[in-house]
Amino acid sequence: LAENGQVRSYKESSAPKAHASLTAVFVNDILAENNISLKDCDAVCVSKGPGSYTGLRVGVSTAKGLCFGSGLPLLAVGTLDTLVAQAIKEGLIPEGCRYIIPMIDARRMEVYTAKFSMDPAAEECRWTQTSETAPAIIDESSFAECLDEGPVLFIGDGAGKCADVIK
């Protein structure tokens, strides 16, 4: 639950394959903990991916059900966009960074990724997606052209598993 751009409350679980059984329960718990109902909300927001097919399907189905029942609008936000926004908000971008490359684990040495770069024409600090969101098999030469230009911020659960491979 967010208010004025700030997270007010959230729920998470590390239980495997619990999407379907916990998502609606978590929504109900968050609303109850904050003494609000859906009619007090402005919209329902959900990830549009990339991500786990089952997780996205459960999330979108739950969100659509909430919107259908309440008449609220549905907003969809890209998972990679969310990772970049979090990195910016938390001040994780190193000095002189040319690219932010979010990565979501897609098993083996494959990730879902895209490149985000600073828009020099923007009046304020603006990072924009400069490549398509796509699956990529990571090897030693992955993102070499970006790394040749200066510091790059790799983020997300896929970045951790690829850290020893990307040179």
mmCIF file of C-alpha atoms in Angstrom:
data_model
loop_
_atom_site.group_PDB
_atom_site.id
_atom_site.type_symbol
_atom_site.label_atom_id
_atom_site.label_comp_id
_atom_site.label_asym_id
_atom_site.label_seq_id
_atom_site.Cartn_x
_atom_site.Cartn_y
_atom_site.Cartn_z
ATOM 1 C CA LEU A 1 0.000 0.000 0.000
ATOM 2 C CA ALA A 2 1.502 3.348 -1.025
ATOM 3 C CA GLU A 3 0.561 6.892 -0.114
ATOM 4 C CA ASN A 4 2.180 10.060 -1.469
ATOM 5 C CA GLY A 5 4.863 7.994 -3.173
ATOM 6 C CA GLN A 6 5.812 6.226 0.069
ATOM 7 C CA VAL A 7 5.260 2.570 0.904
ATOM 8 C CA ARG A 8 2.900 2.455 3.838
ATOM 9 C CA SER A 9 2.772 -1.298 4.282
ATOM 10 C CA TYR A 10 3.603 -4.509 2.469
ATOM 11 C CA LYS A 11 3.586 -8.257 2.921
ATOM 12 C CA GLU A 12 6.013 -10.849 1.663
ATOM 13 C CA SER A 13 6.530 -14.560 1.972
ATOM 14 C CA SER A 14 9.444 -16.850 1.211
ATOM 15 C CA ALA A 15 7.148 -19.874 1.006
ATOM 16 C CA PRO A 16 7.650 -21.576 -2.367
ATOM 17 C CA LYS A 17 4.708 -21.685 -4.780
ATOM 18 C CA ALA A 18 2.429 -19.777 -2.396
ATOM 19 C CA HIS A 19 1.302 -17.068 -4.869
ATOM 20 C CA ALA A 20 -2.249 -18.281 -5.325
ATOM 21 C CA SER A 21 -2.922 -19.040 -1.670
ATOM 22 C CA LEU A 22 -1.413 -15.854 -0.187
ATOM 23 C CA THR A 23 -1.979 -12.946 -2.591
ATOM 24 C CA ALA A 24 -5.646 -12.258 -1.800
ATOM 25 C CA VAL A 25 -5.026 -12.905 1.912
ATOM 26 C CA PHE A 26 -2.180 -10.368 1.918
ATOM 27 C CA VAL A 27 -4.343 -7.749 0.176
ATOM 28 C CA ASN A 28 -7.079 -8.263 2.747
ATOM 29 C CA ASP A 29 -4.572 -8.081 5.637
ATOM 30 C CA ILE A 30 -3.013 -4.846 4.361
ATOM 31 C CA LEU A 31 -6.391 -3.177 3.951
ATOM 32 C CA ALA A 32 -7.455 -4.295 7.452
ATOM 33 C CA GLU A 33 -4.170 -3.207 9.090
ATOM 34 C CA ASN A 34 -4.624 0.273 7.630
ATOM 35 C CA ASN A 35 -8.356 0.489 8.440
ATOM 36 C CA ILE A 36 -9.326 1.084 4.825
ATOM 37 C CA SER A 37 -11.327 -0.634 2.133
ATOM 38 C CA LEU A 38 -10.882 -0.752 -1.616
ATOM 39 C CA LYS A 39 -13.253 2.207 -2.017
ATOM 40 C CA ASP A 40 -10.641 4.320 -0.179
ATOM 41 C CA CYS A 41 -8.035 3.504 -2.868
ATOM 42 C CA ASP A 42 -7.428 5.420 -6.102
ATOM 43 C CA ALA A 43 -6.296 2.457 -8.207
ATOM 44 C CA VAL A 44 -4.834 -1.036 -8.146
ATOM 45 C CA CYS A 45 -1.281 -1.422 -9.451
ATOM 46 C CA VAL A 46 0.280 -4.677 -10.631
ATOM 47 C CA SER A 47 3.523 -5.785 -12.246
ATOM 48 C CA LYS A 48 3.240 -6.443 -15.974
ATOM 49 C CA GLY A 49 6.498 -8.372 -16.038
ATOM 50 C CA PRO A 50 8.901 -9.684 -16.843
ATOM 51 C CA GLY A 51 8.805 -12.252 -14.098
ATOM 52 C CA SER A 52 7.573 -15.668 -13.105
ATOM 53 C CA TYR A 53 4.687 -16.668 -15.370
ATOM 54 C CA THR A 54 2.705 -18.109 -12.468
ATOM 55 C CA GLY A 55 3.402 -15.122 -10.220
ATOM 56 C CA LEU A 56 2.387 -12.635 -12.912
ATOM 57 C CA ARG A 57 -0.741 -14.608 -13.763
ATOM 58 C CA VAL A 58 -1.842 -14.793 -10.115
ATOM 59 C CA GLY A 59 -1.034 -11.111 -9.523
ATOM 60 C CA VAL A 60 -2.837 -9.873 -12.621
ATOM 61 C CA SER A 61 -5.847 -12.118 -11.971
ATOM 62 C CA THR A 62 -6.108 -10.865 -8.393
ATOM 63 C CA ALA A 63 -5.710 -7.237 -9.475
ATOM 64 C CA LYS A 64 -8.308 -7.574 -12.240
ATOM 65 C CA GLY A 65 -10.741 -9.166 -9.778
ATOM 66 C CA LEU A 66 -10.252 -6.307 -7.313
ATOM 67 C CA CYS A 67 -10.777 -3.745 -10.070
ATOM 68 C CA PHE A 68 -13.822 -5.489 -11.496
ATOM 69 C CA GLY A 69 -15.460 -5.690 -8.074
ATOM 70 C CA SER A 70 -14.611 -2.143 -6.996
ATOM 71 C CA GLY A 71 -14.642 -0.187 -10.246
ATOM 72 C CA LEU A 72 -11.077 1.028 -9.615
ATOM 73 C CA PRO A 73 -8.669 1.557 -12.523
ATOM 74 C CA LEU A 74 -5.876 -0.960 -13.068
ATOM 75 C CA LEU A 75 -2.307 0.305 -13.512
ATOM 76 C CA ALA A 76 0.435 -1.961 -14.867
ATOM 77 C CA VAL A 77 4.109 -1.202 -14.201
ATOM 78 C CA GLY A 78 7.124 -2.979 -15.672
ATOM 79 C CA THR A 79 9.207 -4.990 -13.222
ATOM 80 C CA LEU A 80 12.479 -3.637 -14.635
ATOM 81 C CA ASP A 81 11.160 -0.059 -14.388
ATOM 82 C CA THR A 82 10.365 -0.686 -10.729
ATOM 83 C CA LEU A 83 13.891 -1.957 -10.019
ATOM 84 C CA VAL A 84 15.415 1.134 -11.667
ATOM 85 C CA ALA A 85 13.086 3.476 -9.741
ATOM 86 C CA GLN A 86 14.079 1.791 -6.459
ATOM 87 C CA ALA A 87 17.798 2.156 -7.257
ATOM 88 C CA ILE A 88 17.338 5.853 -8.020
ATOM 89 C CA LYS A 89 15.254 6.474 -4.897
ATOM 90 C CA GLU A 90 17.734 4.632 -2.657
ATOM 91 C CA GLY A 91 20.716 6.537 -4.103
ATOM 92 C CA LEU A 92 22.468 3.408 -5.372
ATOM 93 C CA ILE A 93 23.749 4.931 -8.611
ATOM 94 C CA PRO A 94 27.542 5.336 -8.569
ATOM 95 C CA GLU A 95 29.201 8.564 -9.678
ATOM 96 C CA GLY A 96 29.607 8.696 -13.451
ATOM 97 C CA CYS A 97 27.272 5.755 -14.025
ATOM 98 C CA ARG A 98 26.282 5.517 -17.689
ATOM 99 C CA TYR A 99 23.848 2.591 -17.549
ATOM 100 C CA ILE A 100 21.513 0.881 -15.130
ATOM 101 C CA ILE A 101 20.911 -2.723 -16.135
ATOM 102 C CA PRO A 102 18.188 -4.482 -14.141
ATOM 103 C CA MET A 103 18.179 -8.275 -14.359
ATOM 104 C CA ILE A 104 15.554 -10.783 -13.304
ATOM 105 C CA ASP A 105 16.622 -14.413 -12.934
ATOM 106 C CA ALA A 106 15.172 -16.618 -15.677
ATOM 107 C CA ARG A 107 17.032 -19.806 -14.675
ATOM 108 C CA ARG A 108 20.415 -21.139 -15.784
ATOM 109 C CA MET A 109 22.530 -18.219 -17.053
ATOM 110 C CA GLU A 110 19.537 -16.462 -18.600
ATOM 111 C CA VAL A 111 17.990 -13.236 -17.332
ATOM 112 C CA TYR A 112 15.286 -10.826 -18.415
ATOM 113 C CA THR A 113 16.931 -7.463 -18.855
ATOM 114 C CA ALA A 114 17.004 -4.086 -20.579
ATOM 115 C CA LYS A 115 19.372 -1.118 -20.626
ATOM 116 C CA PHE A 116 18.453 2.182 -19.021
ATOM 117 C CA SER A 117 20.603 5.235 -19.670
ATOM 118 C CA MET A 118 20.650 8.870 -18.640
ATOM 119 C CA ASP A 119 18.835 11.184 -21.054
ATOM 120 C CA PRO A 120 21.228 14.136 -21.422
ATOM 121 C CA ALA A 121 18.510 16.281 -22.994
ATOM 122 C CA ALA A 122 16.224 15.989 -19.970
ATOM 123 C CA GLU A 123 15.907 19.030 -17.734
ATOM 124 C CA GLU A 124 16.171 16.900 -14.611
ATOM 125 C CA CYS A 125 17.815 13.570 -13.886
ATOM 126 C CA ARG A 126 15.949 11.123 -16.117
ATOM 127 C CA TRP A 127 16.819 7.522 -16.800
ATOM 128 C CA THR A 128 15.075 6.017 -19.815
ATOM 129 C CA GLN A 129 14.898 2.513 -21.199
ATOM 130 C CA THR A 130 17.135 2.381 -24.267
ATOM 131 C CA SER A 131 16.760 -1.266 -25.283
ATOM 132 C CA GLU A 132 13.939 -3.755 -25.538
ATOM 133 C CA THR A 133 13.087 -5.904 -22.534
ATOM 134 C CA ALA A 134 14.299 -9.338 -23.569
ATOM 135 C CA PRO A 135 15.740 -12.595 -22.295
ATOM 136 C CA ALA A 136 19.533 -12.757 -22.507
ATOM 137 C CA ILE A 137 22.024 -15.556 -21.989
ATOM 138 C CA ILE A 138 24.863 -14.062 -19.946
ATOM 139 C CA ASP A 139 28.502 -14.745 -20.756
ATOM 140 C CA GLU A 140 31.857 -12.973 -20.285
ATOM 141 C CA SER A 141 31.193 -10.533 -23.145
ATOM 142 C CA SER A 142 27.703 -9.519 -22.031
ATOM 143 C CA PHE A 143 27.380 -5.735 -21.693
ATOM 144 C CA ALA A 144 31.079 -5.218 -22.584
ATOM 145 C CA GLU A 145 30.185 -2.178 -24.711
ATOM 146 C CA CYS A 146 28.437 -0.574 -21.721
ATOM 147 C CA LEU A 147 31.275 -1.374 -19.318
ATOM 148 C CA ASP A 148 33.781 0.152 -21.780
ATOM 149 C CA GLU A 149 31.975 3.504 -21.390
ATOM 150 C CA GLY A 150 32.255 3.689 -17.602
ATOM 151 C CA PRO A 151 30.492 2.543 -14.433
ATOM 152 C CA VAL A 152 27.375 0.382 -14.845
ATOM 153 C CA LEU A 153 24.896 -0.482 -12.105
ATOM 154 C CA PHE A 154 23.606 -4.060 -12.346
ATOM 155 C CA ILE A 155 20.584 -4.678 -10.095
ATOM 156 C CA GLY A 156 18.024 -7.383 -9.392
ATOM 157 C CA ASP A 157 18.208 -11.058 -8.461
ATOM 158 C CA GLY A 158 19.664 -11.903 -11.883
ATOM 159 C CA ALA A 159 22.580 -9.520 -11.349
ATOM 160 C CA GLY A 160 23.746 -11.421 -8.292
ATOM 161 C CA LYS A 161 23.950 -14.732 -10.074
ATOM 162 C CA CYS A 162 25.812 -13.152 -13.028
ATOM 163 C CA ALA A 163 28.339 -11.119 -11.021
ATOM 164 C CA ASP A 164 31.175 -13.625 -11.458
ATOM 165 C CA VAL A 165 30.535 -13.985 -15.201
ATOM 166 C CA ILE A 166 30.275 -10.358 -16.378
ATOM 167 C CA LYS A 167 33.778 -8.926 -16.647
#
